Structure formats: structure tokens, C-alpha cells
XYZ file of C-alpha atoms in Angstrom:
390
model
C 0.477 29.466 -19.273
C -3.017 29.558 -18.928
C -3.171 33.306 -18.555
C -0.817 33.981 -21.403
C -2.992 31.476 -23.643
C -6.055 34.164 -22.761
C -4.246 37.168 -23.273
C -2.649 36.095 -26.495
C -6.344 35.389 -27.786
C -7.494 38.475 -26.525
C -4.392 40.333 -28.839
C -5.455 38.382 -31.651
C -8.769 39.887 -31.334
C -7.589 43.252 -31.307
C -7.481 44.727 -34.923
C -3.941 46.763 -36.126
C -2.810 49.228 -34.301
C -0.739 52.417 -35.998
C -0.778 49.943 -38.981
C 0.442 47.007 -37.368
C -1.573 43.645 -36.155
C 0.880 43.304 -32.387
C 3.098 40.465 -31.864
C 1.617 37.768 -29.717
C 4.358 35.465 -29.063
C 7.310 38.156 -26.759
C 4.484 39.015 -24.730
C 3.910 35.041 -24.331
C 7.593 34.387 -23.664
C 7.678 37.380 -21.074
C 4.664 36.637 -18.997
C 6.023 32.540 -19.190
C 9.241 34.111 -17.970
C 7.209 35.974 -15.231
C 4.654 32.661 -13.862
C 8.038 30.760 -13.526
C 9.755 33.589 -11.254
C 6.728 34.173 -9.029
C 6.543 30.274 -8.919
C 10.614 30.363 -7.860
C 9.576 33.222 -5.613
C 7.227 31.337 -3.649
C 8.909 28.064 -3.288
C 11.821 30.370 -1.624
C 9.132 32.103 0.680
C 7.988 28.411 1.661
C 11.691 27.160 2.116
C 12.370 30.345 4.173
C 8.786 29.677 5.996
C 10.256 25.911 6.922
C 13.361 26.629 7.210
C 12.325 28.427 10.529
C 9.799 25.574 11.807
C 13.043 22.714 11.035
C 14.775 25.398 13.681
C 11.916 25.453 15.778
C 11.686 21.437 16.117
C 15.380 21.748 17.470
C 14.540 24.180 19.966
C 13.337 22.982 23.895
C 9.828 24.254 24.444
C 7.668 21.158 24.117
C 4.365 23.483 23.202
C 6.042 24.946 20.574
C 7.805 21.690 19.422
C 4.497 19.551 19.007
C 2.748 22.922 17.573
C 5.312 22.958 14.728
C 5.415 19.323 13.772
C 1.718 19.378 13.584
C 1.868 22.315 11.006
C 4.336 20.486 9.122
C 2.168 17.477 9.167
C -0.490 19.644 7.643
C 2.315 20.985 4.735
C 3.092 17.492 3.826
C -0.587 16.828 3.335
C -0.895 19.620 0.891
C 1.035 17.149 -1.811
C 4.384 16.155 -3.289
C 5.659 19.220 -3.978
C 5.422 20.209 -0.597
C 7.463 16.940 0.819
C 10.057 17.623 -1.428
C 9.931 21.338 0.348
C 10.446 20.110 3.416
C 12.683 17.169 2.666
C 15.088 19.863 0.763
C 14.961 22.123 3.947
C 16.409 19.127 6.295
C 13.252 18.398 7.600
C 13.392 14.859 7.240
C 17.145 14.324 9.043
C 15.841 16.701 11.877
C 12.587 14.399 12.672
C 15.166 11.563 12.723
C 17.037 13.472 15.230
C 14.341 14.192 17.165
C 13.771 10.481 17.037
C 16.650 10.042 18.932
C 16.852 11.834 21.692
C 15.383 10.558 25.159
C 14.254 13.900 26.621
C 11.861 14.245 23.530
C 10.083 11.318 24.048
C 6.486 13.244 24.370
C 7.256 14.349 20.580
C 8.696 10.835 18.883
C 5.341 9.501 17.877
C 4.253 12.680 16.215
C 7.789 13.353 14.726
C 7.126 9.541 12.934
C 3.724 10.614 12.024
C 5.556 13.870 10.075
C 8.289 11.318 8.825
C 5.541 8.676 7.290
C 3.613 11.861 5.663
C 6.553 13.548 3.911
C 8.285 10.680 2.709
C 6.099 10.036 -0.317
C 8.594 11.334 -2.717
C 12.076 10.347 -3.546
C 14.106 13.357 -1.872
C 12.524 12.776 1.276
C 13.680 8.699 1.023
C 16.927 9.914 0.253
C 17.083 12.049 3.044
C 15.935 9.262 5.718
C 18.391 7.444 4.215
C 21.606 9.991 4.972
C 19.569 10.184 8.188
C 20.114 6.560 9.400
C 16.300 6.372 9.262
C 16.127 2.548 8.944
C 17.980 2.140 11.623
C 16.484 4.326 13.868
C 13.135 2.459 12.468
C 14.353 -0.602 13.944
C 15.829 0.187 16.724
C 12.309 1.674 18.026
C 10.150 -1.161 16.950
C 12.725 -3.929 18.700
C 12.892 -1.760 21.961
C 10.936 -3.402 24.174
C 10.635 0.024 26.287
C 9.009 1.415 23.537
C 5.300 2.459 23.660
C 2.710 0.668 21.335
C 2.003 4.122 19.579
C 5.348 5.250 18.889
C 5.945 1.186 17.188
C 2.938 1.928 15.633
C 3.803 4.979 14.011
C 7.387 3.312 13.428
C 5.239 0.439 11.709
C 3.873 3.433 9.598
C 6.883 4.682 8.552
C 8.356 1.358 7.437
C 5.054 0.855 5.511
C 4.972 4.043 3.703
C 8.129 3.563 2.528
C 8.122 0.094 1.185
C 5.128 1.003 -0.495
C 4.744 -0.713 -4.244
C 3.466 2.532 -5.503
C 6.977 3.979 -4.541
C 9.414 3.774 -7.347
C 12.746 3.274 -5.342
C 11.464 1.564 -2.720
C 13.723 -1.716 -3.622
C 16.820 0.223 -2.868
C 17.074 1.678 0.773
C 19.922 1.468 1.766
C 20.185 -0.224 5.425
C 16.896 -2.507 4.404
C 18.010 -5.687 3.516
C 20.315 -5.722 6.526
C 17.658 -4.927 9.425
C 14.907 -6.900 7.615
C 14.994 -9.795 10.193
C 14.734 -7.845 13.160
C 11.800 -5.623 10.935
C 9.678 -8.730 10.169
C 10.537 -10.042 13.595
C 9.475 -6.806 15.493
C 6.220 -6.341 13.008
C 4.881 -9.910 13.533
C 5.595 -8.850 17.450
C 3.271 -5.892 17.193
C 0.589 -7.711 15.589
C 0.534 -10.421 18.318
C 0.592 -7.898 21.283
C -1.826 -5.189 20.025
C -5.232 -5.346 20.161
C -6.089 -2.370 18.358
C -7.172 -2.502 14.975
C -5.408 0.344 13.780
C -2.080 -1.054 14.992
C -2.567 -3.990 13.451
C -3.430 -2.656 10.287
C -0.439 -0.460 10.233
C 2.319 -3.332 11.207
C 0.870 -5.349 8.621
C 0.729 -3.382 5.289
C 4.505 -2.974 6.582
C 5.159 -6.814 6.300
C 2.963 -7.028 3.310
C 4.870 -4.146 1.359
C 8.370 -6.043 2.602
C 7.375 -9.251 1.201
C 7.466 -7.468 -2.745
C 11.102 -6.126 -1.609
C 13.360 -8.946 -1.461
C 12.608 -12.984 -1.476
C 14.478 -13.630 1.680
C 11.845 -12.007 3.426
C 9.238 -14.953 3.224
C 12.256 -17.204 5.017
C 11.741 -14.936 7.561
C 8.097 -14.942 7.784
C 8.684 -18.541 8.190
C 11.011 -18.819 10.589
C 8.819 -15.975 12.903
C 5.403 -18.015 12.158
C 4.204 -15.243 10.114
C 0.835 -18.278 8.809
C 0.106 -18.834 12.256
C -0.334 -15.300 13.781
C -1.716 -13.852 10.829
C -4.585 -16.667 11.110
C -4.901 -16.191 14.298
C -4.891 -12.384 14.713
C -8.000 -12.691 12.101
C -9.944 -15.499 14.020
C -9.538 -12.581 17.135
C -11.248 -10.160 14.675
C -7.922 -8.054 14.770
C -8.814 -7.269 10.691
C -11.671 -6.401 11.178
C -11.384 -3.942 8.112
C -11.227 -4.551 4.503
C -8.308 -2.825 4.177
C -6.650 -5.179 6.919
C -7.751 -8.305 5.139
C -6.186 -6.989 1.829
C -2.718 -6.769 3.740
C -3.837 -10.509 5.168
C -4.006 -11.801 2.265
C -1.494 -10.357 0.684
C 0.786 -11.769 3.073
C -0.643 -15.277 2.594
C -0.707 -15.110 -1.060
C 3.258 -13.855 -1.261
C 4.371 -17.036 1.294
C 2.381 -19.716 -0.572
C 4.754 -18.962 -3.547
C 6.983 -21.194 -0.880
C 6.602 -24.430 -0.700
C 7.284 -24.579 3.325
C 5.408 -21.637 3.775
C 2.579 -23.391 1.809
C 2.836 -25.841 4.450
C 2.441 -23.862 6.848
C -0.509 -21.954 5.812
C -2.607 -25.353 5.626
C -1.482 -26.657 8.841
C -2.854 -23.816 10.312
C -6.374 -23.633 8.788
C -5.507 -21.089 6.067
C -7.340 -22.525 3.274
C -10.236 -22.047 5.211
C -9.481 -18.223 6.227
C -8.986 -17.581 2.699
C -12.076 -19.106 1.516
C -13.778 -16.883 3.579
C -12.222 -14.128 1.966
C -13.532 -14.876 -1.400
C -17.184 -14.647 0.339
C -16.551 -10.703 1.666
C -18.664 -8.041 0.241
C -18.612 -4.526 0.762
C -20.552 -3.287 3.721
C -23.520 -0.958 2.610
C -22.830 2.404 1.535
C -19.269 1.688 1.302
C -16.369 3.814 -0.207
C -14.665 3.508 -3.410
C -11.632 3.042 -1.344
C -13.514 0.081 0.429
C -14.930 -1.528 -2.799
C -10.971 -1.432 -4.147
C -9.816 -3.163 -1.205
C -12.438 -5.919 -1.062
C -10.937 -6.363 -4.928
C -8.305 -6.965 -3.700
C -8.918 -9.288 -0.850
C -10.775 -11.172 -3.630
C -8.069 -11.280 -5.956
C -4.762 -11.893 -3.973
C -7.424 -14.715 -1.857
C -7.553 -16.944 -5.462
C -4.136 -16.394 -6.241
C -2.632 -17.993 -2.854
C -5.636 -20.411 -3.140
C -4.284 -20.984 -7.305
C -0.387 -21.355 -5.481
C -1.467 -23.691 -2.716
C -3.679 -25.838 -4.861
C -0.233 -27.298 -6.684
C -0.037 -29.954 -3.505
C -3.500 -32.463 -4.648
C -4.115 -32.357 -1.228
C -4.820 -28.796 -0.525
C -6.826 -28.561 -4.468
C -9.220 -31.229 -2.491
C -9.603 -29.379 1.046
C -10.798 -26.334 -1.185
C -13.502 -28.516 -3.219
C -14.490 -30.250 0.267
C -14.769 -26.784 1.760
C -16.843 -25.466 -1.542
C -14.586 -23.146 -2.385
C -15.326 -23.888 -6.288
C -18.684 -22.917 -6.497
C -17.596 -19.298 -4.964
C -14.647 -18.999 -7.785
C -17.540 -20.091 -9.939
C -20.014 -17.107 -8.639
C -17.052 -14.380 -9.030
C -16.164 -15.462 -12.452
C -19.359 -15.642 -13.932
C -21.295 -13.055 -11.997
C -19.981 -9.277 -12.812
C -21.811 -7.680 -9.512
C -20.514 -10.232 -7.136
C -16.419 -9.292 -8.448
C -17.511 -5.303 -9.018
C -16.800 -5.951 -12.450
C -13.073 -6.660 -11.812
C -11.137 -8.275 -14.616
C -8.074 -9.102 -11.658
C -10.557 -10.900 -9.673
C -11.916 -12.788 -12.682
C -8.234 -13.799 -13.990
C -7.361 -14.955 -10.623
C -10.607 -16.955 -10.036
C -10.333 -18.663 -13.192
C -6.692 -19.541 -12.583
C -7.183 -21.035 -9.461
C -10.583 -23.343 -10.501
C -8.223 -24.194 -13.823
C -5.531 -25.343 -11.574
C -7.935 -26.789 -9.069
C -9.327 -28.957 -12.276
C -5.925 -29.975 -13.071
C -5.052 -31.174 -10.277
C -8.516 -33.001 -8.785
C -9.367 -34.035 -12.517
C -11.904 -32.320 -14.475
C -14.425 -34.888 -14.441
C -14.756 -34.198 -10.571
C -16.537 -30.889 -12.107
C -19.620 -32.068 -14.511
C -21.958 -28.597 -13.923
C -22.062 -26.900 -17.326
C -20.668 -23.294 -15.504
C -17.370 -24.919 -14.292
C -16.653 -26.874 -17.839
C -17.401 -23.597 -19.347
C -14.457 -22.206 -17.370
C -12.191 -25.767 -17.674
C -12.299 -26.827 -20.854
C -11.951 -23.631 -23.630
C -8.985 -22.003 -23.371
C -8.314 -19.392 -21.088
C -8.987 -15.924 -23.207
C -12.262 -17.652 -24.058
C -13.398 -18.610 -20.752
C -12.303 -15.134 -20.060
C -14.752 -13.695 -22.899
C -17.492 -16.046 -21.659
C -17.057 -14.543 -18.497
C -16.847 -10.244 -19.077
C -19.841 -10.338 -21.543
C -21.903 -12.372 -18.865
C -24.115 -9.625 -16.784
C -25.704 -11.824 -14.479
C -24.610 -15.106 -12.380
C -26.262 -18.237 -13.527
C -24.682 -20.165 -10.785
């Protein structure tokens, strides 16, 4: 369209020929006609072009079989459009397939890489789905005999799918039913692995399933979800930002329950997520980095603003001075990277930490500034403030 735009100005430009100023807009309409064929054209070329690595996944040569998933891996990468490609050809099912065979088991970690990368977009979730591809999910992540990177990259799958950003990720059909044994098999993982990566991967997975469906924090109960996520942090398993964020979230989305609340205090989590509010951003970090520590910030005051309901727990976090930090994040704009979810969720949680402990526990000028006008105008107080007078 572009193109036709600049040759339709350059027409208009010309002056009349044999009499005549020429028509503009059937030379538009043709060359439109002719961008969407060549774009038709080439989207066949590409289906032919997978088409023939989906048959070469099924083949037997194991060089040629790892080559070919890689290259897909690579196609997915290249965006959306090229998942849906590749979902459309079948290449989704044929992973799965893969998947399931025992004499392929030097490819199944690498055919669950392919599967996490393409299934961004809805075809390729309704192709898993035809596919059996919960199933399969679970059956490799419960298998005992199954090697901590192929979980791993089963954890990935499971994760990429539930994702938030996803629109029909609520749906899946086969989800609800194998959620136990997927929030039993994740909380596994992150006990056994020591790795980071692993751990990050298994749980954004539990973190994502916890927006799906509100059975799944009776589960996280029942499989001490508090207690290992605690603990997998006190043995510097999230070590990353991004691993805290899922952390967090996880804490934040079980202290909506009142026995999960429970649970989280009796194992030290008001401290943990104390500590949270006090991360920063390494130097020189990424946007990507900043975002997540956000985050960590934000979903840390909200399970801090659901916990603080019980007067017991609203005490441990003055005791532990977690006020004056909720305090520092509202009121300074550098110290929340000028965040308006932070500051909403740090001003909830002192507000309901006031109303629980009594505002006249709170006398310093900064915290009745944030108790006693209402909320938009503690919130106004707040964004025009440029530097912490805490």
C-alpha cells in the first residue's frame, strides 16, 4: 500500500497526457490486488517450505531430525505470523508426536522447546489441544524417569501457554482436569532443581496457573506451595528478578486465601516479602529488569495489603519496618521507577495496615499524609512529589 501511495503521488504529479490528467485510483486497486497475491504467494512457498521440515521431523535420522527442529525454532522466532505457519502445516500435532515416542528421546526436549516457541498464537493452542498436548505435558513432568531438562522444557510449555498475555488461555481444554498433578509436578521441580533457570521456568508455570482457575490455590495448599517457595528463595534458587516476580506473584495470589494466608506467615513470608519491597535494579540493568523489579514491588504490597486483614500479621509488618519502606516507594518517584502500580499498591497496603493497627500508631507527618486524605489525594500528593522526604 505503501508503494501504491508513492506511485499514485507520483501520477498526480504528472501533467495531462493526450488531453487527459490519468486515473490514479485502477492503478491503486491493481497494484493492491498485486501486494496481496505476492503476499498469498509467499505464505504458500513458506507452507510448502514447512510442510517438508513437519515430514522431515517424522523421518529416522536423528542429525537431520534435531537439524530441522532447530530451524523451525528459528521460524517461530521470526513472529506470529510465522507460528500460525507452522501451526497450520501440523507442526504443532507432529512435535506432540514426537513427544511420544521412546526411541526419540534425544529430540523430546528440543521438540518442547519448538512447542513453547510456536504456541504464542491461538491456532497453534488449538492445535496442542487436538494434539492431546496437556496431557502429554503432564504425563512428562509426573514421570519420574524423566530428565530435569525435558520437565524443564515441559515446565516451559505449560508456562507459555497459561500466559496472562494469552487471550484464550482460560479455556484449554484438558487443563482443569490435570491441574493437580501440574501444580503437584511443578512444586516437585522447584524442590529438586538447583538450577536457576529451572526454577524460574516451573514457576512462572504455577504463577500463570494461579490467574486460571481458583481451585488452583487449594492445591498450592495442599502441596505446601508457602513453604517451598520460601524456602527455594532463602537457597538463593531466585536469584533473578524475574524469578522473584513469579515468587511473589505466587504469594500474593494464595494470600487472597485465608488458609493460605496462614500459611505464608507460619513460614516467615512476611519477612521474604518485605525484603522484596527493598530490591533495586542491579546497575546497568535492562528495561526488561527494571519492569520486573516493578513488579516484584507491586504484587510484594498487594499480598502484604491481603495478609495485613489478620491484626496480627498488620503488626509483624510494622515490627519488621515494613511501613517506612511503603512510605519511601510512595513518596519517592526514583525509588518505585516512577510506577503508578507500585504506588497504588503501597498506599493500599500502609492504608490497610493503619486500619487495622490504628492510625495513631503512625504520628510522622509522611504516613498521615498517606492515612488520613482520601485515597486519589494521597495519590496526587504522591505523583507530583520528585524527591523522598522520608
Amino acid at each position: 500500500m505503501e508503494e501504491s501511495a508513492k506511485l499514485s503521488q507520483y501520477l498526480d504529479s504528472l501533467g495531462e497526457i493526450n488531453g487527459h490528467k490519468p486515473h490514479t485510483l485502477p492503478l491503486v486497486n491493481i497494484l493492491t490486488d498485486l501486494g496481496q497475491s505476492f503476499s498469498a504467494v509467499v505464505d504458500m512457498s513458506l507452507g510448502y517450505l514447512i510442510q517438508n521440515m513437519v515430514q522431515a521431523i517424522q523421518g529416522e535420522n536423528p542429525y537431520i531430525i534435531r537439524s530441522t527442529i532447530s530451524h523451525l525454532i528459528s521460524l517461530g522466532l521470526e513472529g506470529e505470523h510465522m507460528c500460525f505457519l507452522i501451526a497450520r502445516e501440523g507442526g504443532v500435532g507432529t512435535l506432540f508426536d514426537l513427544c511420544r515416542q521412546k526411541n526419540m528421546e534425544f529430540a523430546h526436549s528440543q521438540a518442547l522447546r519448538a512447542i513453547a516457541t510456536v504456541c504464542c498464537v491461538s491456532e497453534s493452542i488449538h492445535e496442542l489441544e487436538k494434539a492431546g498436548g496437556v496431557e502429554c505435558l503432564t504425563d512428562i513432568l509426573c514421570n519420574d524417569s524423566s530428565s530435569e531438562s525435558m520437565r524443564s522444557e515441559a515446565a516451559g510449555v505449560v508456562a507459555q501457554i497459561t500466559s496472562p498475555c494469552l487471550d484464550h488461555n482460560q479455556h484449554i481444554t484438558g487443563f482443569i482436569e490435570n491441574m493437580e498433578d501440574l501444580i503437584r509436578s511443578l512444586l516437585d521441580l522447584c524442590v529438586q532443581t538447583s538450577s536457576n533457570e529451572v526454577f524460574l521456568l516451573a514457576t512462572a508455570a504455577v504463577a500463570n496457573i494461579t490467574f486460571m482457575d481458583n481451585m488452583a490455590c487449594d492445591f498450592l495448599m495442599q502441596y505446601d506451595a508457602a513453604r517451598i517457595m520460601i524456602q527455594s528463595c532463602q537457597l538463593n534458587k531466585a536469584e533473578s528478578m524475574f524469578a522473584k516476580d513469579q515468587v511473589a506473584t505466587i504469594l500474593a495470589n494464595m494470600a487472597v486465601v485465608e488458609n493460605c494466608s496462614a500459611d505464608i506467615t507460619d513460614n516467615n513470608g512476611i519477612e521474604l516479602l518485605i525484603q522484596y519491597l527493598h530490591q533495586r535494579p542491579p546497575s546497568g540493568a535492562s528495561d526488561a529488569e527494571k519492569s520486573a523489579c516493578e513488579r516484584v514491588h507491586q504484587k510484594a504490597a498487594i499480598a502484604l495489603t491481603r495478609l495485613s486483614k489478620d491484626v496480627e500479621n498488620a503488626q509483624i509488618i510494622v515490627e519488621l519496618q515494613g511501613v517506612p519502606r511503603l512510605v519511601q516507594l510512595c513518596r519517592n518517584i526514583t525509588e518505585r521507577n516512577n510506577s503508578d502500580g507500585v504506588l497504588i499498591a503501597c498506599l493500599a497496603a500502609i492504608r490497610k495496615i493503619a486500619s487495622v493497627c490504628g492510625q495513631d500508631q503512625f504520628t510522622s507527618v509522611d504516613v498521615q499524609q498517606l492515612i488520613k486524605p482520601t485515597l486519589v489525594d494521597s495519590y496526587l500528593i504522591c505523583s507530583q512529589l520528585e524527591e523522598s522526604f522520608v
